[in-house]
Tab-separated table of C-alpha atoms and ligand atoms in Angstrom:
chain	number	residue	atom	x	y	z
A	19	MET	CA	-19.912	-41.803	-74.724
A	20	LYS	CA	-16.175	-41.550	-74.213
A	21	ALA	CA	-15.693	-38.021	-71.620
A	22	PRO	CA	-13.122	-35.758	-73.699
A	23	ALA	CA	-9.964	-35.585	-72.626
A	24	ASN	CA	-10.537	-31.976	-71.702
A	25	ARG	CA	-14.064	-31.614	-70.295
A	26	ASN	CA	-12.968	-28.468	-68.882
A	27	GLN	CA	-12.463	-26.612	-72.870
A	28	ASP	CA	-14.522	-23.814	-71.584
A	29	LEU	CA	-12.631	-22.807	-69.166
A	30	VAL	CA	-9.455	-21.093	-70.786
A	31	VAL	CA	-7.813	-18.759	-68.588
A	32	THR	CA	-5.149	-16.111	-69.888
A	33	THR	CA	-3.125	-14.262	-68.187
A	34	GLN	CA	-4.455	-11.145	-68.929
A	35	ASN	CA	-7.863	-11.564	-66.787
A	36	VAL	CA	-6.779	-13.711	-63.861
A	37	GLN	CA	-9.573	-13.382	-61.317
A	38	ARG	CA	-9.747	-14.652	-57.657
A	39	ALA	CA	-12.554	-16.469	-58.361
A	40	HIS	CA	-10.872	-18.624	-61.299
A	41	HIS	CA	-8.581	-20.768	-57.951
A	42	ASP	CA	-11.658	-21.985	-56.833
A	43	GLU	CA	-11.798	-23.158	-60.557
A	44	VAL	CA	-8.725	-25.515	-61.055
A	45	MET	CA	-6.960	-25.428	-57.820
A	46	THR	CA	-7.404	-27.784	-54.868
A	47	PRO	CA	-9.304	-26.070	-51.815
A	48	ASN	CA	-6.766	-26.208	-49.106
A	49	TYR	CA	-6.132	-22.413	-49.680
A	50	ALA	CA	-8.231	-19.261	-49.053
A	51	PRO	CA	-5.478	-16.735	-51.170
A	52	MET	CA	-6.512	-12.916	-50.615
A	53	GLU	CA	-8.703	-10.936	-53.569
A	54	MET	CA	-5.964	-8.802	-54.239
A	55	ILE	CA	-3.582	-10.432	-57.100
A	56	PRO	CA	-0.018	-9.838	-56.313
A	57	GLU	CA	1.472	-8.430	-59.614
A	58	ARG	CA	5.091	-7.011	-58.846
A	59	GLY	CA	7.339	-6.204	-56.499
A	60	GLU	CA	10.432	-4.173	-55.786
A	61	GLY	CA	11.917	-4.865	-52.404
A	62	ALA	CA	9.351	-4.251	-49.572
A	63	LEU	CA	7.055	-3.061	-52.700
A	64	LEU	CA	4.212	-5.027	-54.242
A	65	TRP	CA	1.844	-4.036	-56.346
A	66	ASP	CA	-1.275	-5.948	-57.380
A	67	THR	CA	-3.064	-6.260	-60.901
A	68	ASP	CA	-4.932	-2.882	-60.237
A	69	GLY	CA	-1.541	-0.717	-59.237
A	70	ASN	CA	-2.522	-0.526	-56.074
A	71	GLU	CA	0.889	-0.652	-53.617
A	72	TYR	CA	1.200	-2.410	-50.654
A	73	LEU	CA	4.043	-2.752	-48.329
A	74	ASP	CA	4.953	-6.729	-47.800
A	75	PHE	CA	5.554	-7.558	-44.565
A	76	ALA	CA	4.109	-10.659	-44.850
A	77	ALA	CA	7.939	-11.512	-47.254
A	78	GLY	CA	6.011	-14.676	-48.990
A	79	ILE	CA	5.347	-16.342	-45.003
A	80	ALA	CA	9.121	-14.775	-43.822
A	81	VAL	CA	10.766	-16.019	-47.034
A	82	SER	CA	11.706	-12.696	-49.330
A	83	ALA	CA	14.545	-12.113	-46.929
A	84	LEU	CA	15.917	-9.160	-49.205
A	85	GLY	CA	12.071	-8.164	-50.446
A	86	HIS	CA	11.527	-8.521	-54.281
A	87	ALA	CA	13.477	-9.073	-57.453
A	88	HIS	CA	17.295	-8.285	-55.549
A	89	PRO	CA	19.191	-6.989	-58.117
A	90	ALA	CA	22.036	-9.275	-56.644
A	91	LEU	CA	20.121	-12.089	-56.499
A	92	CYS	CA	18.024	-11.996	-59.988
A	93	LYS	CA	21.748	-11.462	-61.725
A	94	VAL	CA	23.005	-14.854	-59.564
A	95	LEU	CA	20.063	-16.446	-60.412
A	96	SER	CA	20.199	-15.738	-64.285
A	97	ASP	CA	24.066	-16.209	-64.080
A	98	GLN	CA	23.352	-20.022	-62.864
A	99	ALA	CA	20.383	-20.683	-65.458
A	100	ASN	CA	22.418	-20.437	-68.306
A	101	LYS	CA	25.093	-22.590	-67.097
A	102	PHE	CA	22.812	-25.616	-66.241
A	103	TRP	CA	19.668	-26.100	-63.614
A	104	HIS	CA	20.011	-29.517	-63.089
A	105	VAL	CA	21.834	-31.951	-62.918
A	106	SER	CA	21.319	-34.564	-59.761
A	107	ASN	CA	22.753	-36.031	-56.959
A	108	LEU	CA	24.735	-38.394	-59.572
A	109	PHE	CA	27.085	-35.438	-59.297
A	110	THR	CA	29.361	-33.436	-57.866
A	111	ASN	CA	27.168	-30.136	-57.249
A	112	LYS	CA	29.848	-27.260	-56.897
A	113	PRO	CA	26.852	-24.453	-56.514
A	114	ALA	CA	25.730	-26.514	-53.639
A	115	ILE	CA	29.169	-27.371	-51.993
A	116	GLU	CA	30.373	-23.225	-51.872
A	117	LEU	CA	26.713	-22.434	-50.538
A	118	ALA	CA	27.460	-25.834	-47.761
A	119	GLN	CA	31.046	-23.952	-47.288
A	120	LYS	CA	29.449	-20.872	-46.496
A	121	LEU	CA	26.526	-22.707	-44.066
A	122	CYS	CA	29.760	-24.584	-42.341
A	123	ARG	CA	31.739	-21.198	-41.623
A	124	HIS	CA	29.201	-19.544	-40.036
A	125	THR	CA	27.810	-21.909	-38.065
A	126	PHE	CA	28.015	-25.047	-35.456
A	127	ALA	CA	27.800	-26.936	-39.256
A	128	GLU	CA	30.311	-28.833	-40.173
A	129	ARG	CA	28.259	-30.927	-42.970
A	130	VAL	CA	25.235	-30.004	-45.154
A	131	PHE	CA	22.256	-31.839	-46.865
A	132	PHE	CA	19.744	-29.751	-48.951
A	133	ALA	CA	16.457	-30.016	-49.639
A	134	ASN	CA	13.732	-28.394	-50.990
A	135	SER	CA	11.454	-26.923	-48.176
A	136	GLY	CA	11.825	-26.921	-44.552
A	137	ALA	CA	9.037	-29.872	-44.212
A	138	GLU	CA	11.602	-31.492	-46.131
A	139	ALA	CA	14.778	-30.301	-44.533
A	140	ASN	CA	13.076	-31.571	-40.822
A	141	GLU	CA	11.962	-35.046	-42.297
A	142	ALA	CA	16.045	-35.714	-43.502
A	143	ALA	CA	16.391	-34.321	-39.463
A	144	PHE	CA	14.042	-37.026	-37.955
A	145	LYS	CA	14.773	-39.333	-39.995
A	146	LEU	CA	18.741	-39.038	-39.060
A	147	ALA	CA	17.829	-38.871	-35.363
A	148	ARG	CA	16.405	-42.189	-35.293
A	149	ARG	CA	18.997	-43.473	-37.289
A	150	TYR	CA	22.245	-42.500	-35.581
A	151	ALA	CA	19.938	-43.627	-32.622
A	152	HIS	CA	19.263	-46.869	-34.360
A	153	ASP	CA	23.538	-47.423	-35.712
A	154	ASN	CA	25.107	-46.215	-32.431
A	155	TYR	CA	22.438	-46.978	-29.294
A	156	SER	CA	19.226	-49.325	-29.955
A	157	ALA	CA	16.677	-49.470	-32.289
A	158	GLU	CA	14.130	-48.242	-29.027
A	159	LYS	CA	15.571	-45.172	-28.463
A	160	SER	CA	13.322	-43.641	-30.962
A	161	GLU	CA	10.690	-41.059	-29.163
A	162	ILE	CA	11.045	-38.036	-29.989
A	163	ILE	CA	9.758	-35.154	-27.933
A	164	ALA	CA	8.500	-31.847	-29.874
A	165	PHE	CA	6.320	-29.125	-28.389
A	166	GLU	CA	2.805	-27.887	-27.889
A	167	ASN	CA	1.967	-25.660	-31.191
A	168	GLY	CA	4.981	-26.241	-32.423
A	169	PHE	CA	4.865	-25.803	-36.347
A	170	HIS	CA	7.100	-28.346	-38.296
A	171	GLY	CA	5.552	-28.790	-41.878
A	172	ARG	CA	3.254	-30.953	-43.625
A	173	THR	CA	4.581	-33.971	-45.011
A	174	PHE	CA	3.056	-36.824	-42.275
A	175	PHE	CA	6.051	-37.191	-40.149
A	176	THR	CA	6.996	-33.343	-39.874
A	177	VAL	CA	3.220	-32.389	-39.250
A	178	SER	CA	3.060	-35.839	-36.809
A	179	VAL	CA	5.971	-33.839	-34.730
A	180	GLY	CA	3.964	-30.145	-34.927
A	181	GLY	CA	2.605	-29.939	-31.822
A	182	GLN	CA	-1.182	-29.607	-33.076
A	183	ALA	CA	-3.297	-32.555	-33.616
A	184	LYS	CA	-5.968	-30.577	-36.156
A	185	TYR	CA	-2.827	-30.612	-38.349
A	186	SER	CA	-2.038	-34.066	-38.196
A	187	ASP	CA	-5.950	-36.095	-37.390
A	188	GLY	CA	-7.455	-37.487	-40.386
A	189	PHE	CA	-5.184	-38.864	-42.315
A	190	GLY	CA	-5.287	-42.354	-40.893
A	191	PRO	CA	-2.785	-43.722	-38.447
A	192	LYS	CA	0.296	-41.849	-37.699
A	193	PRO	CA	4.143	-42.635	-37.567
A	194	GLY	CA	4.657	-43.788	-33.347
A	195	ASP	CA	6.846	-42.260	-30.220
A	196	ILE	CA	6.248	-38.472	-30.873
A	197	THR	CA	5.485	-36.870	-27.658
A	198	HIS	CA	4.165	-33.607	-27.133
A	199	LEU	CA	5.153	-31.117	-24.488
A	200	PRO	CA	4.540	-28.133	-22.965
A	201	PHE	CA	6.365	-25.123	-24.374
A	202	ASN	CA	9.392	-23.584	-22.412
A	203	ASP	CA	8.030	-26.272	-19.604
A	204	VAL	CA	11.758	-27.613	-17.812
A	205	GLU	CA	10.400	-29.889	-15.511
A	206	ALA	CA	7.593	-31.227	-18.480
A	207	LEU	CA	10.563	-32.068	-19.809
A	208	LYS	CA	12.789	-33.469	-16.946
A	209	SER	CA	10.098	-35.999	-16.267
A	210	GLN	CA	9.455	-37.041	-19.955
A	211	ILE	CA	13.181	-37.332	-21.421
A	212	SER	CA	14.967	-41.134	-20.972
A	213	ASP	CA	16.983	-43.057	-22.113
A	214	LYS	CA	14.742	-43.561	-25.300
A	215	THR	CA	14.574	-40.526	-26.592
A	216	CYS	CA	16.259	-40.153	-29.560
A	217	ALA	CA	15.696	-36.605	-30.366
A	218	VAL	CA	14.451	-33.241	-28.436
A	219	VAL	CA	13.083	-30.502	-31.479
A	220	LEU	CA	11.562	-27.366	-30.797
A	221	GLU	CA	11.667	-24.172	-32.475
A	222	PRO	CA	13.833	-21.449	-31.138
A	223	VAL	CA	10.961	-19.149	-31.570
A	224	GLN	CA	6.840	-20.560	-32.552
A	225	GLY	CA	6.742	-19.501	-35.836
A	226	GLU	CA	3.342	-20.587	-36.628
A	227	GLY	CA	2.315	-21.128	-33.001
A	228	GLY	CA	1.819	-17.916	-32.111
A	229	VAL	CA	5.716	-15.896	-32.506
A	230	ASN	CA	6.679	-17.772	-29.237
A	231	PRO	CA	9.730	-16.997	-27.621
A	232	ALA	CA	11.577	-20.201	-26.159
A	233	ASN	CA	12.993	-19.022	-23.093
A	234	ALA	CA	16.928	-19.161	-22.661
A	235	THR	CA	16.735	-21.397	-19.656
A	236	PHE	CA	14.704	-23.902	-21.219
A	237	LEU	CA	17.002	-23.594	-24.307
A	238	SER	CA	20.087	-24.591	-21.797
A	239	GLU	CA	18.097	-27.232	-19.882
A	240	ALA	CA	17.309	-28.811	-23.449
A	241	ARG	CA	20.590	-29.249	-23.450
A	242	GLU	CA	22.013	-30.474	-20.678
A	243	LEU	CA	19.110	-32.758	-20.716
A	244	CYS	CA	20.265	-34.097	-24.217
A	245	ASN	CA	23.494	-33.885	-23.475
A	246	GLN	CA	22.401	-36.596	-20.039
A	247	HIS	CA	20.303	-38.728	-21.791
A	248	ASP	CA	22.197	-38.893	-25.306
A	249	ALA	CA	19.212	-37.819	-27.569
A	250	LEU	CA	19.681	-35.071	-29.790
A	251	LEU	CA	18.617	-31.462	-30.083
A	252	ILE	CA	17.623	-29.925	-33.239
A	253	PHE	CA	16.413	-26.636	-33.862
A	254	ASP	CA	13.993	-26.110	-36.146
A	255	GLU	CA	15.390	-22.840	-38.003
A	256	VAL	CA	13.072	-22.680	-41.261
A	257	GLN	CA	11.296	-19.619	-39.901
A	258	THR	CA	14.106	-18.062	-37.490
A	259	GLY	CA	17.371	-18.554	-39.482
A	260	VAL	CA	18.901	-16.797	-42.045
A	261	GLY	CA	19.019	-13.373	-40.046
A	262	ARG	CA	15.230	-13.370	-39.577
A	263	THR	CA	16.012	-12.583	-35.562
A	264	GLY	CA	19.010	-10.351	-35.427
A	265	GLN	CA	21.595	-13.125	-35.711
A	266	LEU	CA	22.521	-15.345	-39.354
A	267	TYR	CA	20.635	-18.435	-36.934
A	268	THR	CA	18.434	-17.674	-33.849
A	269	TYR	CA	20.874	-20.414	-31.774
A	270	GLN	CA	23.420	-17.476	-31.582
A	271	HIS	CA	21.550	-15.099	-29.174
A	272	PHE	CA	22.070	-18.036	-27.059
A	273	ASP	CA	24.982	-20.237	-24.761
A	274	VAL	CA	23.013	-23.477	-26.958
A	275	THR	CA	24.314	-25.059	-29.694
A	276	PRO	CA	21.798	-27.701	-31.099
A	277	ASP	CA	22.822	-31.322	-32.817
A	278	ILE	CA	21.171	-30.853	-36.220
A	279	LEU	CA	19.629	-27.739	-37.156
A	280	SER	CA	16.919	-27.443	-40.286
A	281	SER	CA	16.919	-24.051	-42.089
A	282	ALA	CA	14.436	-23.097	-45.249
A	283	LYS	CA	12.244	-20.026	-45.662
A	284	GLY	CA	14.884	-17.327	-45.979
A	285	LEU	CA	17.370	-19.314	-47.250
A	286	GLY	CA	16.834	-19.273	-51.448
A	287	GLY	CA	14.872	-15.463	-50.453
A	288	GLY	CA	12.424	-16.935	-52.218
A	289	PHE	CA	13.128	-19.575	-54.957
A	290	PRO	CA	13.006	-23.055	-52.934
A	291	ILE	CA	15.260	-24.550	-50.994
A	292	GLY	CA	15.507	-26.544	-47.779
A	293	ALA	CA	19.157	-27.336	-45.766
A	294	MET	CA	19.693	-29.736	-42.539
A	295	LEU	CA	22.822	-28.770	-40.900
A	296	THR	CA	24.723	-31.025	-38.372
A	297	THR	CA	28.054	-32.400	-37.511
A	298	LYS	CA	30.731	-34.737	-38.805
A	299	ARG	CA	30.010	-36.988	-36.309
A	300	ILE	CA	26.236	-37.728	-36.857
A	301	ALA	CA	25.933	-37.097	-40.700
A	302	ASP	CA	27.888	-40.421	-40.461
A	303	SER	CA	24.476	-42.643	-40.095
A	304	LEU	CA	23.709	-41.109	-43.573
A	305	ALA	CA	25.822	-43.229	-45.370
A	306	VAL	CA	24.942	-43.680	-49.340
A	307	GLY	CA	21.927	-44.390	-49.780
A	308	THR	CA	20.228	-44.390	-46.325
A	309	HIS	CA	18.515	-40.835	-47.944
A	310	GLY	CA	18.003	-38.193	-50.927
A	311	SER	CA	16.346	-36.124	-52.896
A	312	THR	CA	16.028	-35.482	-56.945
A	313	PHE	CA	15.877	-31.935	-56.392
A	314	GLY	CA	17.467	-31.584	-53.072
A	315	GLY	CA	21.022	-29.493	-53.676
A	316	ASN	CA	19.810	-27.192	-57.008
A	317	PRO	CA	21.664	-25.945	-58.739
A	318	ILE	CA	19.885	-22.754	-59.027
A	319	GLY	CA	18.200	-22.639	-55.393
A	320	CYS	CA	21.600	-23.252	-54.608
A	321	ALA	CA	23.289	-20.227	-56.226
A	322	VAL	CA	21.117	-17.776	-54.842
A	323	ALA	CA	21.233	-19.237	-51.000
A	324	GLY	CA	24.926	-18.561	-51.670
A	325	THR	CA	24.656	-14.711	-52.818
A	326	LEU	CA	21.801	-14.543	-49.940
A	327	LEU	CA	23.891	-15.669	-47.184
A	328	ASP	CA	27.166	-13.578	-47.906
A	329	ILE	CA	24.646	-10.543	-47.837
A	330	VAL	CA	22.442	-11.479	-45.076
A	331	SER	CA	25.364	-12.890	-42.458
A	332	ALA	CA	27.479	-9.313	-43.027
A	333	PRO	CA	27.410	-8.189	-39.288
A	334	GLU	CA	26.401	-4.703	-40.089
A	335	PHE	CA	23.320	-6.350	-41.785
A	336	LEU	CA	22.368	-8.027	-38.792
A	337	SER	CA	22.920	-5.622	-36.439
A	338	ALA	CA	21.056	-3.719	-38.682
A	339	VAL	CA	17.675	-6.169	-38.585
A	340	GLU	CA	18.179	-5.941	-34.819
A	341	SER	CA	18.040	-1.924	-34.695
A	342	LYS	CA	14.728	-2.375	-37.323
A	343	GLY	CA	12.957	-4.944	-34.768
A	344	THR	CA	13.526	-2.614	-32.236
A	345	ASP	CA	12.176	0.144	-34.151
A	346	PHE	CA	9.588	-1.873	-34.894
A	347	VAL	CA	8.113	-3.327	-31.708
A	348	ALA	CA	8.826	0.805	-30.761
A	349	ALA	CA	6.314	2.240	-33.204
A	350	LEU	CA	3.617	-0.520	-32.355
A	351	SER	CA	3.461	-0.204	-28.819
A	352	LYS	CA	2.741	3.430	-29.350
A	353	LEU	CA	0.431	2.537	-31.481
A	354	ASN	CA	-1.036	0.442	-28.708
A	355	GLN	CA	-1.367	2.755	-26.173
A	356	LYS	CA	-3.709	4.366	-27.815
A	357	PHE	CA	-6.079	1.876	-29.262
A	358	ASP	CA	-4.980	-0.710	-26.204
A	359	VAL	CA	-5.859	-3.713	-29.046
A	360	PHE	CA	-2.712	-5.912	-27.952
A	361	SER	CA	-2.193	-7.221	-25.016
A	362	GLU	CA	1.768	-8.440	-25.632
A	363	VAL	CA	3.695	-7.419	-28.687
A	364	ARG	CA	7.177	-9.582	-28.619
A	365	GLY	CA	8.935	-11.577	-30.428
A	366	LEU	CA	12.987	-11.379	-31.669
A	367	GLY	CA	14.667	-8.973	-34.634
A	368	LEU	CA	12.356	-8.992	-37.580
A	369	LEU	CA	9.299	-11.527	-36.660
A	370	ILE	CA	7.307	-9.979	-34.883
A	371	GLY	CA	3.663	-11.085	-33.121
A	372	CYS	CA	1.125	-8.591	-31.905
A	373	GLU	CA	-1.853	-11.307	-29.093
A	374	LEU	CA	-4.581	-9.337	-29.696
A	375	GLN	CA	-7.380	-7.926	-27.076
A	376	GLY	CA	-10.332	-6.316	-25.806
A	377	PRO	CA	-12.585	-5.477	-29.425
A	378	LEU	CA	-10.045	-7.774	-31.878
A	379	LYS	CA	-9.826	-10.246	-29.820
A	380	ASP	CA	-10.100	-13.564	-31.972
A	381	ARG	CA	-9.820	-11.537	-34.734
A	382	ALA	CA	-6.741	-11.516	-36.510
A	383	GLY	CA	-7.765	-12.844	-40.012
A	384	ASP	CA	-10.230	-9.949	-40.004
A	385	VAL	CA	-6.917	-7.644	-39.084
A	386	VAL	CA	-5.054	-9.016	-41.884
A	387	GLN	CA	-7.634	-8.679	-44.124
A	388	ALA	CA	-8.590	-4.361	-42.702
A	389	CYS	CA	-4.514	-3.818	-43.234
A	390	ALA	CA	-4.396	-5.158	-47.063
A	391	LYS	CA	-7.504	-2.691	-47.767
A	392	HIS	CA	-5.324	0.021	-46.175
A	393	GLY	CA	-1.778	-1.184	-47.897
A	394	VAL	CA	-0.024	-3.411	-46.156
A	395	LEU	CA	0.324	-6.933	-46.070
A	396	ILE	CA	0.749	-8.937	-42.544
A	397	LEU	CA	0.252	-12.457	-41.572
A	398	GLN	CA	-1.625	-14.531	-39.057
A	399	ALA	CA	0.066	-16.834	-36.464
A	400	GLY	CA	-3.845	-18.404	-35.403
A	401	SER	CA	-6.864	-16.569	-34.425
A	402	ASN	CA	-5.588	-14.122	-32.380
A	403	VAL	CA	-1.748	-12.530	-33.155
A	404	ILE	CA	-0.760	-10.987	-35.832
A	405	ARG	CA	2.592	-11.677	-37.200
A	406	LEU	CA	5.020	-9.278	-38.996
A	407	ALA	CA	7.778	-10.510	-41.227
A	408	PRO	CA	8.663	-8.136	-42.726
A	409	PRO	CA	11.928	-8.804	-45.598
A	410	LEU	CA	15.197	-7.912	-43.705
A	411	ILE	CA	16.246	-5.052	-46.123
A	412	LEU	CA	12.867	-2.987	-45.448
A	413	SER	CA	13.905	1.198	-44.483
A	414	GLN	CA	13.424	2.624	-41.292
A	415	GLN	CA	10.754	4.474	-42.853
A	416	GLN	CA	9.128	1.549	-44.383
A	417	VAL	CA	8.914	0.835	-41.080
A	418	GLU	CA	7.474	3.493	-39.619
A	419	GLU	CA	4.918	3.656	-42.547
A	420	GLY	CA	3.789	0.267	-42.373
A	421	VAL	CA	3.258	0.485	-38.916
A	422	GLN	CA	0.413	3.479	-39.630
A	423	ARG	CA	-1.243	1.895	-42.455
A	424	LEU	CA	-1.338	-0.979	-39.684
A	425	GLN	CA	-3.110	1.562	-37.321
A	426	ARG	CA	-5.095	3.169	-39.861
A	427	ALA	CA	-6.160	-0.430	-40.210
A	428	ILE	CA	-7.057	-0.626	-36.935
A	429	GLU	CA	-9.127	2.257	-36.619
A	430	GLY	CA	-11.082	1.346	-39.398
A	431	LEU	CA	-11.758	-1.876	-37.682
A	432	LEU	CA	-12.442	-0.655	-34.344
A	433	VAL	CA	-15.929	1.994	-35.745
A	434	GLU	CA	-17.334	-0.953	-38.211
A	435	PRO	CA	-20.176	-2.342	-36.205
A	436	GLN	CA	-19.514	-5.445	-34.610
A	437	LYS	CA	-20.322	-8.784	-36.385
A	438	ASP	CA	-22.988	-11.104	-34.989
A	439	GLY	CA	-21.526	-13.196	-32.693
A	440	ARG	CA	-18.460	-11.022	-31.919
A	441	GLY	CA	-17.702	-9.106	-28.887
B	8	LIG	C1	7.640	-23.427	-42.602
B	8	LIG	C2	7.963	-24.022	-41.381
B	8	LIG	C3	8.071	-25.634	-41.966
B	8	LIG	C4	7.605	-26.181	-43.351
B	8	LIG	O1	8.781	-25.230	-44.810
B	8	LIG	P1	8.176	-25.826	-45.891
B	8	LIG	O2	8.620	-24.986	-46.575
B	8	LIG	O3	6.297	-24.806	-45.734
B	8	LIG	O4	8.043	-27.195	-46.214
B	8	LIG	C5	9.008	-25.806	-41.429
B	8	LIG	N1	9.049	-25.375	-39.657
B	8	LIG	C6	9.160	-23.857	-39.466
B	8	LIG	C7	9.734	-23.694	-38.122
B	8	LIG	C8	8.160	-23.497	-40.669
B	8	LIG	O5	8.060	-22.024	-40.030
């Protein structure tokens, strides 16, 4: 007997009754979402389908830079949606050109390639670095040096450049000539880099890998070593960019300029867009036909990102991010004086990590769940670091309220009987 075309007719879900359990019935099992189901957001606040309120310090994984439903972004999105949504790169794209002009005005960049995600921006960056070395030096100059615990996305090339083998193992042969070194280790870089190296890629603050800031010496030595060996220095600023750390891009905190920079996450404030920024000389290796994307430079995404960039690049906006970050770290350190559960509170601007110790050691997942129950959404970065990446527009008062909710969540975990096999 022929199987019916739709064998899941009994699995009809209406938007009124979506439950967490429905996720597992229709979605591939690579995600494990939280119990609460978001319904609506405004600024740094989010409400679930049961009407509970949350302070959203996860911000869609450091994406919702201006929070939820920002009026200026809603307006530009609907204005562009009423003109046209998509025409492809077969046409001159006004919103994309305007966004590229802004990115060039505010950074070292002279040329921009648009993609739809961080991984795609990095994919373009790595392909360009290989192609540039191939065009200008030799086919043998193909080594990419990356760092342990680095994260660059989930396409097969980018995940292989990323520094956690557990994410890239088990998918067959990997792209070759990628070397991983300990992060912030100048000597290791010195002894590995050679004229065969085409690029050194790093996150100025490792996000997924545990909120580990690069130190200034490491960055300037990396720049110097790249110069000596004609290798390109690539900064993956997918997480650290667009005001997240208190400068428009994190390299601007330092006396170091990369050759290629990737941006995504916060760039569209929740609308998918990625960008690769570089110089004219390097961009010349992306001749017509060498690379491309159907959706890259999507007019809605570019229009939204252009408005977002106008807001975020204002010096007052960036200095407010920096001072809210300082307040945040102070409030977290005060909390820690009471409970002694963090071995370190670190980060830059509004990208903050707390390394757990004592009874909370390796329990970042439990802290994230407990926080949600107490009305604050946070992230983890590995099993032993909780990560805060709130919307950049949150208020001083929301910083304090959020840390109070975090404190109640931690108090709850500390009085809870220890689970088997823990502590
Ligand atoms: C999130 C992230 C990526 C991947 O971005 P996607 O949009 O998920 O492809 C790459 N690099 C860094 C540093 C990131 O934080």
